[in-house]
Coordinates of C-alpha atoms in Angstrom, one line a residue:
G1 CA -66.1 -187.2 -175.2
L2 CA -68.7 -189.3 -172.8
N3 CA -69.1 -192.8 -173.1
Q4 CA -72.7 -193.2 -173.4
R5 CA -73.6 -197.0 -172.8
D6 CA -75.0 -197.9 -169.6
E7 CA -73.0 -200.5 -168.8
G8 CA -59.6 -201.5 -158.2
F9 CA -62.9 -201.6 -157.3
V10 CA -63.8 -199.3 -154.4
G11 CA -64.2 -200.7 -150.9
M12 CA -66.4 -199.2 -148.5
D13 CA -65.6 -199.1 -144.6
T14 CA -68.8 -199.8 -142.9
S15 CA -67.4 -199.2 -139.3
A16 CA -66.6 -195.6 -137.8
P17 CA -65.1 -194.6 -134.3
G18 CA -67.7 -194.6 -131.6
T19 CA -70.3 -196.7 -133.6
S20 CA -72.4 -198.7 -131.2
G21 CA -72.2 -202.6 -131.4
E22 CA -75.7 -203.0 -132.6
T23 CA -75.1 -200.2 -135.5
S24 CA -72.2 -202.2 -136.5
N25 CA -74.6 -205.4 -136.4
I26 CA -76.9 -204.1 -138.4
F27 CA -74.3 -202.6 -141.2
H28 CA -73.1 -206.5 -141.4
E29 CA -76.5 -208.1 -141.9
Y30 CA -77.3 -205.4 -144.6
F31 CA -74.0 -206.0 -146.5
Q32 CA -74.4 -209.8 -146.1
R33 CA -78.0 -209.3 -147.9
I34 CA -76.4 -207.5 -150.5
A35 CA -73.6 -209.9 -151.0
Y36 CA -76.2 -213.0 -151.2
S37 CA -79.2 -211.4 -152.9
M38 CA -79.2 -211.5 -156.6
D39 CA -82.1 -209.1 -156.6
M40 CA -80.5 -206.4 -154.6
N41 CA -77.3 -206.8 -156.9
I42 CA -79.2 -206.0 -159.9
L43 CA -80.9 -202.9 -158.3
L44 CA -77.4 -201.6 -157.3
L45 CA -76.4 -201.8 -160.9
A46 CA -79.4 -200.3 -161.9
M47 CA -79.1 -197.6 -159.6
S48 CA -75.6 -197.1 -160.6
S49 CA -76.6 -196.8 -164.7
I50 CA -79.5 -194.5 -163.5
L51 CA -77.1 -192.0 -161.8
L52 CA -74.4 -192.7 -164.8
R53 CA -77.2 -191.3 -167.2
A54 CA -78.1 -188.4 -164.6
G55 CA -74.4 -187.3 -164.6
N56 CA -74.5 -187.6 -168.4
S57 CA -77.4 -185.2 -168.7
H58 CA -75.9 -182.7 -166.6
F59 CA -73.0 -183.1 -168.4
H60 CA -74.3 -182.0 -171.8
R61 CA -75.8 -178.9 -170.1
S62 CA -72.5 -178.1 -168.9
H63 CA -73.2 -178.4 -165.3
W64 CA -69.8 -180.3 -164.7
E65 CA -70.0 -180.1 -160.9
V66 CA -73.3 -181.4 -160.5
A67 CA -72.3 -184.2 -163.1
C68 CA -69.1 -185.2 -160.9
Q69 CA -71.6 -185.7 -157.9
D70 CA -73.7 -187.9 -160.1
Y71 CA -70.7 -189.9 -161.0
V72 CA -69.4 -190.1 -157.3
S73 CA -72.8 -191.6 -156.4
A74 CA -72.8 -193.8 -159.4
E75 CA -69.4 -195.4 -158.4
F76 CA -70.7 -195.7 -154.7
Y77 CA -73.5 -197.8 -155.5
R78 CA -71.5 -200.0 -158.1
S79 CA -68.8 -200.6 -155.3
L80 CA -71.1 -201.5 -152.7
R81 CA -71.4 -205.0 -154.1
F82 CA -67.9 -205.7 -153.8
S83 CA -67.8 -204.2 -150.4
A84 CA -70.7 -206.7 -149.2
F85 CA -68.6 -209.5 -150.8
L86 CA -65.4 -208.5 -149.1
L87 CA -67.1 -208.1 -145.7
R88 CA -68.9 -211.7 -146.0
E89 CA -65.5 -213.1 -147.0
T90 CA -63.5 -211.6 -144.2
G91 CA -66.0 -211.6 -141.6
R92 CA -66.9 -208.7 -139.3
Q93 CA -63.4 -207.3 -138.9
K94 CA -62.6 -205.4 -142.2
S95 CA -59.4 -206.7 -143.6
R96 CA -56.6 -204.3 -143.7
D97 CA -54.5 -207.2 -145.4
D98 CA -53.7 -206.1 -149.2
G99 CA -53.3 -209.8 -149.7
D100 CA -56.6 -210.6 -148.5
R101 CA -58.3 -208.3 -150.4
K102 CA -56.7 -209.5 -153.6
V103 CA -57.7 -212.9 -152.8
A104 CA -61.3 -211.5 -152.1
L105 CA -61.3 -209.5 -155.4
N106 CA -60.3 -212.5 -157.4
N107 CA -62.9 -214.8 -155.9
F108 CA -65.5 -211.9 -156.7
I109 CA -64.5 -211.8 -160.4
N110 CA -64.5 -215.7 -160.7
H111 CA -68.1 -216.1 -159.0
D112 CA -69.7 -212.8 -160.0
A113 CA -72.4 -213.4 -162.7
W114 CA -72.5 -209.7 -162.9
Y115 CA -68.9 -209.0 -163.1
E116 CA -68.8 -207.9 -166.8
V117 CA -71.6 -205.4 -166.4
S118 CA -70.1 -203.8 -163.1
A119 CA -66.8 -203.3 -164.7
V120 CA -67.7 -202.1 -167.8
L121 CA -70.1 -199.6 -165.7
E122 CA -67.0 -198.7 -163.6
G123 CA -65.0 -197.9 -166.7
L124 CA -67.4 -195.6 -168.2
I125 CA -68.2 -193.7 -164.8
S126 CA -64.4 -192.9 -164.3
N127 CA -64.0 -192.1 -168.3
N128 CA -67.2 -189.5 -167.9
M129 CA -65.9 -188.1 -164.3
A130 CA -62.5 -187.3 -166.3
S131 CA -64.1 -185.5 -169.0
A132 CA -66.2 -183.5 -166.4
K133 CA -63.0 -182.6 -164.5
S134 CA -61.3 -181.8 -167.6
N135 CA -64.0 -179.3 -168.4
R136 CA -63.4 -177.7 -164.7
H137 CA -59.8 -177.2 -165.5
M138 CA -58.8 -180.0 -163.2
Y139 CA -56.4 -181.3 -165.4
E140 CA -54.4 -183.4 -163.1
E141 CA -57.3 -185.2 -161.7
A142 CA -58.9 -185.7 -165.0
R143 CA -55.4 -187.3 -166.3
A144 CA -55.5 -189.6 -163.1
E145 CA -59.3 -190.6 -163.8
Y146 CA -58.5 -191.5 -167.5
T147 CA -55.5 -193.6 -166.8
E148 CA -57.8 -195.4 -164.1
A149 CA -60.6 -195.8 -166.7
L150 CA -58.1 -197.1 -169.2
R151 CA -56.8 -199.6 -166.8
I152 CA -60.4 -200.8 -165.6
K153 CA -61.5 -201.5 -169.3
Q154 CA -58.1 -203.2 -170.3
S155 CA -58.6 -205.5 -167.1
A156 CA -62.4 -206.0 -168.0
L157 CA -61.0 -207.2 -171.5
Q158 CA -58.2 -209.4 -169.8
A159 CA -61.0 -211.2 -167.4
L160 CA -63.7 -211.6 -169.8
H161 CA -61.2 -213.5 -172.5
G162 CA -59.4 -215.2 -170.0
D163 CA -55.8 -213.7 -170.4
N164 CA -53.9 -215.0 -167.8
S165 CA -50.6 -214.5 -168.9
E166 CA -47.9 -213.0 -166.9
E167 CA -47.4 -209.8 -169.2
G168 CA -51.0 -208.6 -167.5
Q169 CA -52.7 -206.2 -169.6
P170 CA -53.6 -207.1 -173.5
T171 CA -51.7 -204.6 -175.7
L172 CA -53.4 -201.8 -177.1
S173 CA -52.2 -203.0 -180.9
S174 CA -53.9 -206.5 -180.3
L175 CA -57.1 -205.6 -178.9
S176 CA -58.6 -205.1 -182.3
T177 CA -57.8 -208.3 -183.5
H178 CA -58.2 -210.7 -180.2
V179 CA -61.4 -209.2 -178.7
K180 CA -65.1 -209.5 -179.9
D181 CA -66.4 -207.2 -177.7
D182 CA -66.5 -204.3 -180.0
D183 CA -68.6 -201.8 -177.8
L184 CA -65.4 -202.3 -175.4
V185 CA -63.0 -201.8 -177.7
S186 CA -64.9 -198.7 -178.7
D187 CA -65.1 -197.3 -175.2
I188 CA -61.3 -197.8 -174.7
A189 CA -60.9 -195.7 -178.3
T190 CA -62.8 -193.2 -176.7
T191 CA -61.0 -193.0 -173.7
L192 CA -58.0 -192.6 -175.6
H193 CA -59.0 -190.0 -177.8
N194 CA -59.8 -188.2 -174.6
I195 CA -56.7 -188.6 -173.1
G196 CA -55.4 -187.0 -176.7
L197 CA -57.8 -184.1 -175.9
L198 CA -56.7 -183.5 -172.3
R199 CA -52.7 -183.7 -173.5
S200 CA -53.6 -181.1 -176.0
K201 CA -55.0 -179.1 -173.6
C202 CA -51.8 -179.5 -171.3
G203 CA -49.7 -178.4 -174.3
E204 CA -48.4 -181.8 -174.9
P205 CA -48.7 -182.4 -178.6
K206 CA -46.6 -185.3 -179.0
K207 CA -48.1 -187.3 -176.4
A208 CA -51.5 -186.3 -177.7
E209 CA -50.6 -187.4 -181.2
K210 CA -49.7 -191.1 -179.8
A211 CA -53.1 -190.8 -177.8
F212 CA -55.0 -190.1 -181.0
T213 CA -52.8 -192.5 -183.2
Q214 CA -53.9 -195.4 -180.5
S215 CA -57.0 -194.5 -180.3
L216 CA -57.7 -194.6 -184.4
S217 CA -56.1 -198.0 -184.6
L218 CA -59.0 -199.5 -182.7
R219 CA -61.8 -197.7 -184.8

């Protein structure tokens, strides 16, 4: 099943071998404008949401490959916002240090007025991409996408509700009692149900049953 709502960030390397200094400066200035402009941030999220809807439309017409292409484009526009923020934080040289990127990501989450919308949107894209890949019999890729979708949604809940415990993600059994965002909890339940369907297709009945049980506990 698809997540129908329109709500790891992916970094984008804006440099390339052989790129002229002038072109590189244009990229830098463009991404800086994205990072500073609220209107541009809203526009990028709107574009991502539109492409997610387009992918869902193709999905319902069984155009799995085209749907995947739309979902890739949707994630590209969504992720541009963090790419711009990262570029602003680290300067013209793209940071290769994971520690620097983690600090930048934490700063982004703490100061981004649209983080909730962006994180939920990312989870929807990842879930629906997995569903499309499953229908294309790309089961291992679908499994990875569902796992990522589940991680993203749980991380969003953790960030939204200020869970800073060392344990990390909120436990599945506690989500329905400690989280008020019913839509996001429903999204997690949908992803768990989809994981159950995929495991069933892959001949893993016990694992499928476990995923279905987890999904039902959140309904």
